[in-house]
């Protein structure tokens, strides 16, 4: 159990927090997913959907050292923790609650990069799902994916490697919709699911699940999975090509070998700030940590089209959402943890991020 904490702003003793501190959790995510860089295809689609609803790509990417043009660069990858942080921000910024569905409706095998080519050239749907399981990290996914056949049924199982927080529903909706809607494109025929299971509770818009999947949908299930009849796995693919499939799988191996880790300078700055939450260093201090002058640091960051202030504000935003969702801390305490002089400054900043007050945001969660 965590020891009680003392807020210098109020002088009061605070009750222990339940669960994992959001700052500690971000550090845990980085450790648990080290060496798992992710291509940007999914963020690109999410940015497109958000833009159609009035949220600019610049707002989504602020503080990550990226521009909207970067989202179209198939060579770029992000560390898992940073990819997750952007998806979480997309969920927070989204004016629509079913962002995951809207994104999933647009994903096709071509959005899976070289994995999409490998999958499309397989002989059967079974082989395609087995290749998807083996090389899922080549695609733009937050989940570990498994293909299982037993008791006359096929299971496509999605298992996050860490707590996805607000992004869990988005991630599962996109994952299963993209597979379900891609199956007819790959096979040239209608493919039906027996059922779809989700671990989270039913959202207000759950009727959309019934309309899209057209099969029983269970919420609060033991695991996240889409279930097919075993015979479905033997359906042949219309673009099967053994030679091209072999070449594409080799390219998947090359991708994994070449992207065992990522060392983005901006991501290192973000990680350093997350580790110093409650006492964020100024630019002079952070420059010394990176063994350079503040001028050099500014110039390096300008090469990534960002600044130290933008990165700091982005980290504050990420932590603010996590604190409001995962703790019962008072706004004064959150303001202090984020380095604001008073709760009024924090409320003003949060409204700029979310379009609602911290109090309204927290009420919407329950």
Coordinates of C-alpha atoms in Angstrom, one line a residue:
X1 CA 0.0 0.0 0.0
X2 CA 1.3 3.5 -0.9
X3 CA 2.1 5.8 2.0
X4 CA 0.0 8.9 2.5
X5 CA 1.2 11.9 0.5
X6 CA 1.4 15.5 1.5
X7 CA 0.5 18.3 -0.8
X8 CA 2.6 21.4 -0.3
X9 CA -0.4 23.4 -1.8
X10 CA -2.8 22.4 0.9
X11 CA -0.7 20.9 3.7
X12 CA -3.3 18.1 4.1
X13 CA -2.6 14.4 4.3
X14 CA -4.0 12.6 1.3
X15 CA -5.4 9.1 1.4
X16 CA -3.3 6.4 -0.4
X17 CA -4.1 6.0 -4.1
X18 CA -5.7 2.9 -5.4
X19 CA -4.0 1.0 -8.2
X20 CA -0.8 2.1 -10.0
X21 CA 0.2 5.8 -10.2
X22 CA -0.2 7.1 -13.8
X23 CA 3.4 8.2 -13.8
X24 CA 4.6 4.8 -12.7
X25 CA 2.2 3.2 -15.2
X26 CA 3.7 5.1 -18.1
X27 CA 7.2 4.0 -17.1
X28 CA 5.9 0.4 -16.8
X29 CA 4.4 0.6 -20.3
X30 CA 7.7 1.7 -21.7
X31 CA 9.5 -1.2 -20.0
X32 CA 6.9 -3.9 -20.9
X33 CA 6.9 -2.9 -24.6
X34 CA 10.5 -2.0 -25.1
X35 CA 11.6 -3.0 -28.6
X36 CA 8.0 -2.9 -30.0
X37 CA 8.0 0.0 -32.4
X38 CA 4.7 0.5 -34.3
X39 CA 4.1 1.9 -37.9
X40 CA 1.9 4.9 -38.1
X41 CA -1.0 3.7 -40.3
X42 CA -3.5 3.5 -37.5
X43 CA -2.7 7.0 -36.3
X44 CA -3.0 8.3 -39.8
X45 CA -6.6 6.9 -40.2
X46 CA -7.6 8.2 -36.7
X47 CA -6.2 11.7 -37.6
X48 CA -8.3 11.6 -40.8
X49 CA -11.5 10.8 -38.9
X50 CA -10.8 13.4 -36.3
X51 CA -10.1 16.0 -38.9
X52 CA -13.6 15.3 -40.4
X53 CA -15.0 16.2 -36.9
X54 CA -13.1 19.4 -36.5
X55 CA -9.9 18.2 -34.6
X56 CA -6.8 19.1 -36.6
X57 CA -3.9 16.7 -37.0
X58 CA -1.6 19.4 -35.5
X59 CA -3.6 19.3 -32.3
X60 CA -3.4 15.5 -32.2
X61 CA 0.4 15.4 -32.7
X62 CA 1.4 18.5 -30.7
X63 CA 4.4 17.7 -28.4
X64 CA 5.4 14.5 -30.2
X65 CA 7.8 16.0 -32.6
X66 CA 5.7 15.0 -35.6
X67 CA 3.9 16.8 -38.4
X68 CA 0.8 15.6 -40.4
X69 CA 3.1 14.8 -43.3
X70 CA 5.0 12.3 -41.1
X71 CA 1.8 10.2 -40.9
X72 CA 2.1 9.4 -44.6
X73 CA 5.7 8.2 -44.3
X74 CA 5.6 4.4 -44.2
X75 CA 9.2 4.2 -43.0
X76 CA 8.5 5.9 -39.7
X77 CA 7.7 4.0 -36.5
X78 CA 7.0 5.1 -32.9
X79 CA 7.8 3.5 -29.6
X80 CA 4.8 1.6 -28.3
X81 CA 4.4 4.0 -25.3
X82 CA 4.3 7.0 -27.5
X83 CA 2.0 5.4 -30.1
X84 CA -0.4 4.5 -27.2
X85 CA -0.2 8.1 -25.8
X86 CA -1.3 9.5 -29.2
X87 CA -4.1 7.1 -29.5
X88 CA -5.2 8.0 -26.0
X89 CA -5.2 11.6 -26.9
X90 CA -7.2 10.9 -30.0
X91 CA -9.9 9.2 -27.8
X92 CA -9.9 12.2 -25.4
X93 CA -10.2 14.7 -28.2
X94 CA -12.8 12.8 -30.3
X95 CA -16.2 14.5 -30.4
X96 CA -17.7 11.1 -31.2
X97 CA -17.7 8.2 -28.7
X98 CA -17.3 5.5 -31.3
X99 CA -14.0 6.6 -32.8
X100 CA -12.7 3.0 -32.8
X101 CA -15.6 1.9 -35.0
X102 CA -15.2 4.7 -37.4
X103 CA -11.5 4.0 -37.8
X104 CA -12.1 0.2 -38.0
X105 CA -14.6 0.7 -40.8
X106 CA -11.8 2.3 -42.9
X107 CA -9.0 -0.2 -42.3
X108 CA -8.2 -2.6 -45.1
X109 CA -5.3 -5.1 -45.6
X110 CA -3.4 -2.4 -47.5
X111 CA -3.2 -0.5 -44.2
X112 CA -1.2 -3.3 -42.7
X113 CA 1.8 -2.5 -44.7
X114 CA 4.0 -5.4 -45.9
X115 CA 2.0 -7.7 -43.6
X116 CA -1.1 -6.9 -45.7
X117 CA 0.7 -8.2 -48.8
X118 CA 1.8 -11.4 -47.0
X119 CA -1.7 -12.0 -45.7
X120 CA -3.4 -11.3 -49.1
X121 CA -1.2 -13.8 -50.9
X122 CA -1.9 -16.7 -48.5
X123 CA -3.7 -19.9 -49.7
X124 CA -6.5 -19.9 -47.1
X125 CA -8.0 -17.7 -44.4
X126 CA -6.4 -20.0 -41.8
X127 CA -2.9 -19.4 -43.3
X128 CA -3.6 -15.7 -43.4
X129 CA -4.5 -15.6 -39.7
X130 CA -1.5 -17.7 -38.8
X131 CA 0.8 -15.2 -40.7
X132 CA -1.1 -12.4 -38.9
X133 CA -0.4 -14.0 -35.6
X134 CA 3.3 -14.5 -36.3
X135 CA 4.0 -11.0 -37.7
X136 CA 1.3 -8.8 -36.0
X137 CA 4.0 -6.4 -34.8
X138 CA 4.7 -5.4 -38.4
X139 CA 1.2 -3.9 -38.6
X140 CA -0.2 -0.9 -36.7
X141 CA -1.7 -2.6 -33.7
X142 CA -1.5 -2.2 -29.9
X143 CA -2.4 -5.8 -29.3
X144 CA -0.7 -9.2 -29.2
X145 CA -2.7 -11.3 -31.5
X146 CA -3.4 -15.1 -31.4
X147 CA -5.1 -17.5 -33.7
X148 CA -6.6 -20.6 -32.1
X149 CA -8.6 -23.6 -33.3
X150 CA -10.4 -25.8 -30.9
X151 CA -13.8 -27.5 -30.5
X152 CA -14.9 -26.8 -34.0
X153 CA -14.3 -23.0 -33.7
X154 CA -11.6 -20.5 -34.7
X155 CA -10.6 -17.7 -32.3
X156 CA -8.9 -14.5 -33.2
X157 CA -7.7 -13.2 -29.8
X158 CA -6.4 -9.7 -29.0
X159 CA -4.4 -9.3 -25.8
X160 CA -2.9 -5.9 -24.9
X161 CA 0.6 -6.2 -23.4
X162 CA -0.2 -3.5 -20.9
X163 CA -3.1 -1.4 -19.5
X164 CA -4.4 0.6 -22.5
X165 CA -6.5 2.9 -20.3
X166 CA -8.9 4.9 -22.3
X167 CA -7.7 3.3 -25.5
X168 CA -8.9 -0.2 -24.8
X169 CA -12.3 0.1 -26.4
X170 CA -10.9 1.9 -29.4
X171 CA -8.2 -0.7 -29.8
X172 CA -10.6 -3.7 -29.7
X173 CA -13.2 -2.1 -32.0
X174 CA -10.6 -1.3 -34.6
X175 CA -8.9 -4.6 -34.3
X176 CA -12.0 -6.8 -34.8
X177 CA -13.7 -4.6 -37.3
X178 CA -10.6 -4.5 -39.5
X179 CA -10.4 -8.4 -39.5
X180 CA -14.1 -8.9 -39.9
X181 CA -14.4 -6.5 -42.8
X182 CA -11.2 -7.6 -44.5
X183 CA -12.2 -11.3 -44.6
X184 CA -14.7 -10.8 -47.5
X185 CA -12.2 -8.7 -49.4
X186 CA -9.6 -11.5 -49.1
X187 CA -11.9 -14.4 -49.9
X188 CA -14.4 -12.8 -52.3
X189 CA -17.4 -14.1 -50.3
X190 CA -19.4 -13.3 -47.2
X191 CA -17.8 -14.4 -44.0
X192 CA -19.9 -14.7 -40.9
X193 CA -18.8 -14.7 -37.2
X194 CA -20.3 -16.9 -34.6
X195 CA -19.9 -14.2 -31.9
X196 CA -17.7 -11.4 -30.8
X197 CA -16.5 -11.1 -27.1
X198 CA -15.3 -7.9 -25.4
X199 CA -13.9 -7.7 -21.8
X200 CA -15.2 -4.1 -21.3
X201 CA -18.8 -3.2 -20.5
X202 CA -21.3 -2.3 -23.2
X203 CA -21.0 1.3 -24.5
X204 CA -24.1 3.5 -25.1
X205 CA -23.8 2.9 -28.8
X206 CA -23.6 -0.9 -28.6
X207 CA -26.4 -1.3 -31.2
X208 CA -23.7 -0.4 -33.8
X209 CA -21.9 -3.6 -32.9
X210 CA -25.1 -5.6 -33.7
X211 CA -25.5 -3.8 -37.0
X212 CA -22.0 -4.3 -38.1
X213 CA -21.1 -7.8 -36.9
X214 CA -24.6 -9.2 -37.3
X215 CA -23.9 -11.9 -34.7
X216 CA -24.2 -12.2 -30.9
X217 CA -21.9 -9.7 -29.1
X218 CA -20.9 -10.3 -25.5
X219 CA -19.6 -7.7 -23.1
X220 CA -17.8 -8.4 -19.8
X221 CA -16.3 -11.5 -21.4
X222 CA -13.2 -13.3 -20.1
X223 CA -11.2 -12.3 -23.2
X224 CA -11.4 -10.1 -26.3
X225 CA -12.0 -12.4 -29.3
X226 CA -13.9 -12.8 -32.6
X227 CA -15.1 -16.4 -33.1
X228 CA -15.7 -18.1 -36.4
X229 CA -16.8 -21.6 -37.4
X230 CA -13.8 -23.9 -38.0
X231 CA -14.8 -24.4 -41.7
X232 CA -14.4 -20.6 -42.2
X233 CA -10.6 -21.1 -41.8
X234 CA -10.5 -23.3 -44.9
X235 CA -12.0 -20.7 -47.3
X236 CA -9.4 -20.0 -50.1
X237 CA -8.1 -16.5 -50.8
X238 CA -8.7 -15.0 -54.2
X239 CA -5.2 -13.5 -54.6
X240 CA -3.2 -16.5 -53.3
X241 CA 0.4 -16.5 -54.7
X242 CA 2.9 -18.7 -53.0
X243 CA 6.0 -16.9 -54.4
X244 CA 4.8 -13.4 -53.4
X245 CA 3.7 -14.7 -50.0
X246 CA 7.2 -16.0 -49.4
X247 CA 8.8 -12.7 -50.4
X248 CA 6.4 -10.7 -48.2
X249 CA 7.0 -12.8 -45.2
X250 CA 10.8 -12.3 -45.7
X251 CA 10.1 -8.6 -45.7
X252 CA 8.2 -9.0 -42.4
X253 CA 11.3 -10.6 -41.0
X254 CA 13.5 -7.8 -42.2
X255 CA 11.2 -5.2 -40.6
X256 CA 11.4 -6.9 -37.2
X257 CA 15.1 -7.2 -37.5
X258 CA 15.6 -3.5 -38.5
X259 CA 13.1 -2.1 -35.9
X260 CA 14.1 -3.8 -32.7
X261 CA 14.1 -0.5 -30.9
X262 CA 13.5 3.2 -31.5
X263 CA 15.6 6.1 -30.3
X264 CA 13.7 9.2 -31.1
X265 CA 15.2 12.2 -29.4
X266 CA 11.8 13.7 -28.8
X267 CA 10.6 10.5 -27.1
X268 CA 13.6 10.5 -24.9
X269 CA 12.7 14.0 -23.8
X270 CA 9.1 12.9 -23.1
X271 CA 10.3 10.0 -21.0
X272 CA 12.7 12.2 -19.0
X273 CA 9.8 14.5 -18.2
X274 CA 7.5 11.6 -17.2
X275 CA 10.2 10.4 -14.8
X276 CA 10.4 13.9 -13.3
X277 CA 6.7 14.6 -12.9
X278 CA 5.8 16.8 -9.9
X279 CA 9.1 18.6 -10.4
X280 CA 9.5 19.2 -14.1
X281 CA 12.9 20.5 -15.0
X282 CA 13.3 23.8 -17.0
X283 CA 15.0 23.7 -20.3
X284 CA 18.4 24.5 -18.8
X285 CA 18.2 21.5 -16.4
X286 CA 17.0 19.1 -19.1
X287 CA 19.8 20.3 -21.4
X288 CA 22.4 19.4 -18.8
X289 CA 20.9 15.9 -18.4
X290 CA 21.3 15.4 -22.2
X291 CA 24.9 16.9 -22.0
X292 CA 24.2 19.9 -24.3
X293 CA 23.4 23.6 -24.1
X294 CA 19.9 24.8 -24.1
X295 CA 20.5 26.4 -27.5
X296 CA 21.6 23.1 -28.9
X297 CA 18.5 21.4 -27.4
X298 CA 16.2 24.1 -29.0
X299 CA 17.9 23.6 -32.3
X300 CA 17.6 19.8 -32.1
X301 CA 13.9 20.0 -31.2
X302 CA 13.2 22.5 -34.0
X303 CA 14.5 19.9 -36.4
X304 CA 11.5 17.8 -35.2
X305 CA 9.1 20.8 -35.6
X306 CA 8.5 21.1 -31.9
X307 CA 9.8 22.8 -28.8
X308 CA 10.5 22.1 -25.2
X309 CA 7.3 24.0 -24.2
X310 CA 5.2 21.9 -26.5
X311 CA 6.6 18.7 -25.3
X312 CA 6.1 19.7 -21.6
X313 CA 2.5 20.8 -22.3
X314 CA 1.9 17.5 -24.1
X315 CA 3.2 15.5 -21.1
X316 CA 1.1 17.5 -18.8
X317 CA -2.0 16.8 -20.9
X318 CA -1.3 13.1 -20.9
X319 CA -0.8 13.0 -17.2
X320 CA -3.9 15.1 -16.5
X321 CA -6.2 12.7 -18.3
X322 CA -4.6 9.8 -16.5
X323 CA -5.0 11.4 -13.1
X324 CA -8.6 12.4 -13.7
X325 CA -9.5 8.9 -14.9
X326 CA -7.4 6.7 -12.6
X327 CA -7.3 8.6 -9.3
X328 CA -9.6 10.5 -7.0
X329 CA -7.1 13.3 -6.4
X330 CA -8.5 16.8 -5.9
X331 CA -7.9 19.3 -8.7
X332 CA -5.5 21.3 -6.5
X333 CA -3.4 18.2 -6.0
X334 CA -3.4 17.4 -9.7
X335 CA -2.4 21.1 -10.5
X336 CA 0.5 20.8 -8.1
X337 CA 1.7 17.5 -9.6
X338 CA 1.6 19.0 -13.1
X339 CA 3.6 22.0 -12.0
X340 CA 0.9 24.7 -12.1
X341 CA 0.9 27.5 -9.6
X342 CA -2.8 27.0 -8.8
X343 CA -5.8 25.0 -9.8
X344 CA -7.2 27.9 -11.9
X345 CA -4.2 27.7 -14.2
X346 CA -4.7 23.9 -14.5
X347 CA -8.5 24.3 -15.2
X348 CA -7.7 26.8 -17.9
X349 CA -5.2 24.6 -19.6
X350 CA -7.4 21.5 -19.3
X351 CA -10.3 23.3 -21.0
X352 CA -8.0 24.1 -23.9
X353 CA -7.1 20.5 -24.2
X354 CA -10.5 18.8 -23.8
X355 CA -13.0 21.5 -24.4
X356 CA -14.6 20.8 -21.0
X357 CA -13.6 21.5 -17.4
X358 CA -11.8 18.8 -15.4
X359 CA -14.9 18.4 -13.2
X360 CA -17.1 17.8 -16.3
X361 CA -14.6 15.4 -17.8
X362 CA -14.5 13.3 -14.6
X363 CA -18.3 13.3 -14.3
X364 CA -18.5 12.0 -17.8
X365 CA -16.5 8.9 -16.8
X366 CA -19.1 7.6 -14.4

